[in-house]
Amino acid sequence: MQGSIAERLAQIQVEIDALNVAHTVTLIAVSKTKPASQIREAFAAGQTHFGENYLQECLTKQEALTDLDIIWHFIGPIQSNKTQAIAQHFDWVHSIDRLKVAKRLNDGRPDHLPALQCCIQINISNETTKSGLLIGELEGLATAFSSFERLKLRGLMAIPAPTDDLTEQAAQFTAVKKQFDELNAKGFNLDTLSMGMSNDYSIAIQAGSNMVRIGSKIFGART
Ligand SMILES: *Cc1c(COP(=O)(O)O)cnc(C)c1O
């Protein structure tokens, strides 16, 4: 891959700006499997939001980066025995797909920290193997957040089924945006649509995404 981390971040920003959408887009640098030194390099280039999938790996890196004011996003599947540590060590969680996990995150969020910023992950392609909540259960879980004082529901996250068909990709992102708009029409006040990764973030942003999670295009391929 060409260029430094700083150059790749700048290039992605140029591409996002060129889309010329009316809303601002937050870039999360997904640093899973990559060393703390590369996070430090990206931070030095102005990147403040980082996403990680694996709790233990991330905690080790966080210990090496306590001098940096990083906003940490947990984006991986959540095992319920990890909820307390996730609630203690992250600012955002994108991958909430069931009530039990939300309840445990709420119980585990320390009082001295602000509310944990949350997205519900939805399974837009209705694949039984995929993580994420089915659409029919979305409003019920979103409603339950009102009883969780330590959680703030910010929006929706989705990872569409992989496809090379650009029309199909756009259709899946648009379907997520539709759910987002419908919840807001019912008064939920959501402001975050977390969708788009290295290979599809332009299409996601054009469909309304305002938070993209990009890994390999910044840090190189993972082994
Ligand atoms: C790994 C991962 C990403 C980043 O994927 P890239 O294709 O490397 O950009 C984004 N979101 C989630 C949930 C991931 O697990």
Tab-separated table of C-alpha atoms and ligand atoms in Angstrom:
chain	number	residue	atom	x	y	z
A	1	MET	CA	0.000	0.000	0.000
A	2	GLN	CA	1.261	3.447	-0.928
A	3	GLY	CA	1.927	6.348	1.412
A	4	SER	CA	2.108	6.945	5.138
A	5	ILE	CA	-0.835	6.612	7.524
A	6	ALA	CA	-1.103	10.416	7.529
A	7	GLU	CA	-1.244	10.505	3.726
A	8	ARG	CA	-3.905	7.800	3.582
A	9	LEU	CA	-6.038	9.600	6.163
A	10	ALA	CA	-5.719	12.804	4.134
A	11	GLN	CA	-6.625	10.962	0.939
A	12	ILE	CA	-9.770	9.487	2.515
A	13	GLN	CA	-10.778	12.949	3.725
A	14	VAL	CA	-10.325	14.310	0.192
A	15	GLU	CA	-12.557	11.526	-1.138
A	16	ILE	CA	-15.206	12.163	1.513
A	17	ASP	CA	-15.152	15.904	0.817
A	18	ALA	CA	-15.466	15.240	-2.917
A	19	LEU	CA	-18.798	13.484	-2.305
A	20	ASN	CA	-20.067	16.921	-1.360
A	21	VAL	CA	-22.895	15.700	0.868
A	22	ALA	CA	-24.723	18.214	3.041
A	23	HIS	CA	-23.937	16.471	6.366
A	24	THR	CA	-20.608	16.114	8.167
A	25	VAL	CA	-19.036	12.659	8.356
A	26	THR	CA	-17.026	11.329	11.290
A	27	LEU	CA	-14.212	8.954	10.402
A	28	ILE	CA	-13.423	6.115	12.790
A	29	ALA	CA	-10.014	4.549	12.192
A	30	VAL	CA	-10.443	0.809	12.778
A	31	SER	CA	-7.164	-0.323	14.313
A	32	LYS	CA	-7.924	-3.951	15.220
A	33	THR	CA	-4.864	-6.232	14.904
A	34	LYS	CA	-2.637	-3.163	14.411
A	35	PRO	CA	-0.039	-2.070	16.994
A	36	ALA	CA	-0.368	0.896	19.360
A	37	SER	CA	2.454	2.606	17.462
A	38	GLN	CA	0.235	2.905	14.386
A	39	ILE	CA	-2.599	4.361	16.454
A	40	ARG	CA	-0.112	6.903	17.795
A	41	GLU	CA	0.938	7.742	14.244
A	42	ALA	CA	-2.665	8.275	13.147
A	43	PHE	CA	-3.393	10.362	16.243
A	44	ALA	CA	-0.391	12.572	15.463
A	45	ALA	CA	-1.992	13.160	12.062
A	46	GLY	CA	-5.143	14.451	13.759
A	47	GLN	CA	-7.237	11.265	13.970
A	48	THR	CA	-9.108	11.041	17.301
A	49	HIS	CA	-11.787	8.337	16.829
A	50	PHE	CA	-10.552	4.740	16.864
A	51	GLY	CA	-12.535	1.503	16.548
A	52	GLU	CA	-11.609	-1.887	17.962
A	53	ASN	CA	-13.269	-5.316	17.871
A	54	TYR	CA	-11.436	-7.359	20.470
A	55	LEU	CA	-11.625	-6.294	24.098
A	56	GLN	CA	-8.390	-7.722	25.461
A	57	GLU	CA	-6.325	-6.586	22.500
A	58	CYS	CA	-7.722	-3.090	22.837
A	59	LEU	CA	-7.160	-2.859	26.597
A	60	THR	CA	-3.489	-3.668	26.082
A	61	LYS	CA	-3.175	-0.912	23.499
A	62	GLN	CA	-5.113	1.554	25.655
A	63	GLU	CA	-2.552	1.066	28.425
A	64	ALA	CA	0.193	2.075	26.021
A	65	LEU	CA	-1.746	5.151	24.882
A	66	THR	CA	-3.030	6.726	28.115
A	67	ASP	CA	-1.283	9.997	27.228
A	68	LEU	CA	-3.529	10.461	24.165
A	69	ASP	CA	-7.074	11.825	24.281
A	70	ILE	CA	-8.593	9.116	22.102
A	71	ILE	CA	-12.317	8.479	21.627
A	72	TRP	CA	-12.670	4.683	21.692
A	73	HIS	CA	-15.421	2.865	19.794
A	74	PHE	CA	-16.206	-0.799	20.422
A	75	ILE	CA	-17.470	-2.237	17.116
A	76	GLY	CA	-17.109	-6.024	17.471
A	77	PRO	CA	-19.527	-8.734	18.567
A	78	ILE	CA	-20.266	-8.472	22.305
A	79	GLN	CA	-20.106	-11.463	24.617
A	80	SER	CA	-22.162	-10.773	27.709
A	81	ASN	CA	-19.273	-11.610	30.059
A	82	LYS	CA	-17.304	-8.713	28.492
A	83	THR	CA	-19.945	-6.033	28.952
A	84	GLN	CA	-18.601	-4.606	32.204
A	85	ALA	CA	-15.093	-4.048	30.826
A	86	ILE	CA	-16.509	-2.606	27.607
A	87	ALA	CA	-18.689	-0.211	29.619
A	88	GLN	CA	-15.645	0.894	31.625
A	89	HIS	CA	-13.137	1.375	28.814
A	90	PHE	CA	-15.007	2.690	25.768
A	91	ASP	CA	-16.798	5.924	24.853
A	92	TRP	CA	-19.024	4.348	22.197
A	93	VAL	CA	-20.448	0.882	21.495
A	94	HIS	CA	-21.816	0.239	17.991
A	95	SER	CA	-22.680	-3.440	18.133
A	96	ILE	CA	-25.601	-3.708	20.570
A	97	ASP	CA	-28.035	-6.261	19.201
A	98	ARG	CA	-29.962	-7.499	22.217
A	99	LEU	CA	-31.627	-6.259	25.375
A	100	LYS	CA	-29.496	-8.328	27.730
A	101	VAL	CA	-26.296	-6.704	26.444
A	102	ALA	CA	-27.775	-3.207	26.713
A	103	LYS	CA	-28.876	-3.871	30.277
A	104	ARG	CA	-25.465	-5.202	31.270
A	105	LEU	CA	-23.659	-2.254	29.642
A	106	ASN	CA	-25.925	0.096	31.590
A	107	ASP	CA	-25.199	-1.750	34.854
A	108	GLY	CA	-21.461	-1.694	34.130
A	109	ARG	CA	-21.094	1.947	33.117
A	110	PRO	CA	-19.290	3.776	35.958
A	111	ASP	CA	-21.091	6.802	37.430
A	112	HIS	CA	-18.089	9.088	37.038
A	113	LEU	CA	-18.130	8.690	33.246
A	114	PRO	CA	-20.616	10.300	30.854
A	115	ALA	CA	-23.341	8.064	29.443
A	116	LEU	CA	-22.052	5.389	27.074
A	117	GLN	CA	-22.826	6.431	23.482
A	118	CYS	CA	-24.672	3.574	21.783
A	119	CYS	CA	-25.754	2.321	18.401
A	120	ILE	CA	-28.028	-0.635	17.768
A	121	GLN	CA	-26.584	-2.967	15.152
A	122	ILE	CA	-29.219	-4.117	12.705
A	123	ASN	CA	-29.086	-7.075	10.361
A	124	ILE	CA	-30.296	-5.487	7.159
A	125	SER	CA	-29.947	-8.530	4.935
A	126	ASN	CA	-31.910	-10.816	7.273
A	127	GLU	CA	-29.135	-13.393	7.174
A	128	THR	CA	-29.443	-15.748	10.104
A	129	THR	CA	-25.657	-16.130	10.322
A	130	LYS	CA	-25.022	-12.398	10.636
A	131	SER	CA	-24.932	-10.493	13.872
A	132	GLY	CA	-27.380	-7.690	14.327
A	133	LEU	CA	-30.958	-7.281	15.348
A	134	LEU	CA	-33.750	-8.084	12.913
A	135	ILE	CA	-35.766	-5.077	11.772
A	136	GLY	CA	-38.945	-6.309	13.434
A	137	GLU	CA	-37.280	-6.096	16.849
A	138	LEU	CA	-35.689	-2.696	16.351
A	139	GLU	CA	-38.322	-0.391	17.788
A	140	GLY	CA	-38.709	-2.544	20.888
A	141	LEU	CA	-35.027	-2.410	21.736
A	142	ALA	CA	-34.779	1.309	20.907
A	143	THR	CA	-37.696	1.965	23.277
A	144	ALA	CA	-36.005	0.008	26.074
A	145	PHE	CA	-33.068	2.439	26.059
A	146	SER	CA	-35.209	5.080	27.762
A	147	SER	CA	-34.941	3.102	30.999
A	148	PHE	CA	-31.122	2.899	30.848
A	149	GLU	CA	-29.775	6.015	32.566
A	150	ARG	CA	-26.135	5.264	31.820
A	151	LEU	CA	-26.662	4.704	28.071
A	152	LYS	CA	-27.409	7.243	25.349
A	153	LEU	CA	-28.903	5.788	22.181
A	154	ARG	CA	-27.311	7.703	19.287
A	155	GLY	CA	-28.267	5.660	16.254
A	156	LEU	CA	-27.911	2.572	14.116
A	157	MET	CA	-24.984	0.541	12.831
A	158	ALA	CA	-25.024	-1.998	10.014
A	159	ILE	CA	-22.657	-4.191	8.020
A	160	PRO	CA	-24.474	-5.150	4.817
A	161	ALA	CA	-23.879	-8.538	3.243
A	162	PRO	CA	-20.815	-8.311	0.988
A	163	THR	CA	-21.623	-7.850	-2.690
A	164	ASP	CA	-19.876	-6.447	-5.760
A	165	ASP	CA	-23.191	-5.197	-7.075
A	166	LEU	CA	-23.134	-1.460	-6.414
A	167	THR	CA	-26.889	-1.121	-6.812
A	168	GLU	CA	-27.450	-3.825	-4.221
A	169	GLN	CA	-24.928	-2.186	-1.871
A	170	ALA	CA	-26.711	1.142	-2.179
A	171	ALA	CA	-30.085	-0.535	-1.632
A	172	GLN	CA	-28.910	-2.077	1.645
A	173	PHE	CA	-27.542	1.211	2.985
A	174	THR	CA	-30.707	2.993	1.933
A	175	ALA	CA	-32.755	0.385	3.797
A	176	VAL	CA	-30.826	1.163	6.996
A	177	LYS	CA	-31.338	4.889	6.467
A	178	LYS	CA	-35.059	4.222	6.111
A	179	GLN	CA	-35.172	2.521	9.522
A	180	PHE	CA	-33.245	5.451	10.975
A	181	ASP	CA	-35.690	7.980	9.499
A	182	GLU	CA	-38.690	5.985	10.682
A	183	LEU	CA	-37.418	5.903	14.253
A	184	ASN	CA	-36.793	9.628	14.161
A	185	ALA	CA	-40.287	10.216	12.792
A	186	LYS	CA	-41.496	8.408	15.927
A	187	GLY	CA	-39.530	10.817	18.103
A	188	PHE	CA	-36.356	8.888	18.907
A	189	ASN	CA	-33.980	11.760	18.132
A	190	LEU	CA	-31.156	9.696	16.676
A	191	ASP	CA	-28.207	11.511	15.079
A	192	THR	CA	-25.781	8.730	14.116
A	193	LEU	CA	-25.828	6.368	11.180
A	194	SER	CA	-22.713	4.172	11.431
A	195	MET	CA	-22.151	2.420	8.131
A	196	GLY	CA	-19.463	2.132	5.488
A	197	MET	CA	-16.041	0.479	5.562
A	198	SER	CA	-12.927	0.619	3.332
A	199	ASN	CA	-14.634	-0.811	0.260
A	200	ASP	CA	-18.008	0.845	0.414
A	201	TYR	CA	-17.839	4.064	2.425
A	202	SER	CA	-18.575	6.376	-0.505
A	203	ILE	CA	-21.819	4.575	-1.271
A	204	ALA	CA	-22.711	4.492	2.431
A	205	ILE	CA	-22.166	8.236	2.815
A	206	GLN	CA	-24.259	8.964	-0.251
A	207	ALA	CA	-27.023	6.876	1.326
A	208	GLY	CA	-26.856	9.008	4.478
A	209	SER	CA	-24.126	7.534	6.664
A	210	ASN	CA	-22.465	10.103	8.923
A	211	MET	CA	-20.001	7.789	10.676
A	212	VAL	CA	-17.721	5.501	8.676
A	213	ARG	CA	-15.487	2.761	10.103
A	214	ILE	CA	-12.357	2.388	7.983
A	215	GLY	CA	-9.509	-0.004	8.727
A	216	SER	CA	-7.480	-1.542	5.918
A	217	LYS	CA	-7.535	1.564	3.758
A	218	ILE	CA	-5.717	3.422	6.565
A	219	PHE	CA	-3.531	0.779	8.177
A	220	GLY	CA	-3.104	-1.748	5.359
A	221	ALA	CA	-4.469	-5.284	4.998
A	222	ARG	CA	-4.880	-7.435	8.118
A	223	THR	CA	-3.277	-10.859	8.196
B	1	LIG	C1	-12.957	-4.605	10.681
B	1	LIG	C2	-14.180	-3.768	10.706
B	1	LIG	C3	-14.250	-2.551	10.005
B	1	LIG	C4	-13.154	-2.052	9.086
B	1	LIG	O1	-13.088	-2.858	7.945
B	1	LIG	P1	-12.131	-2.454	6.691
B	1	LIG	O2	-12.695	-3.220	5.572
B	1	LIG	O3	-10.746	-2.864	7.062
B	1	LIG	O4	-12.245	-0.996	6.507
B	1	LIG	C5	-15.407	-1.790	10.141
B	1	LIG	N1	-16.426	-2.190	10.915
B	1	LIG	C6	-16.399	-3.341	11.609
B	1	LIG	C7	-17.554	-3.718	12.442
B	1	LIG	C8	-15.290	-4.175	11.514
B	1	LIG	O5	-15.279	-5.334	12.188
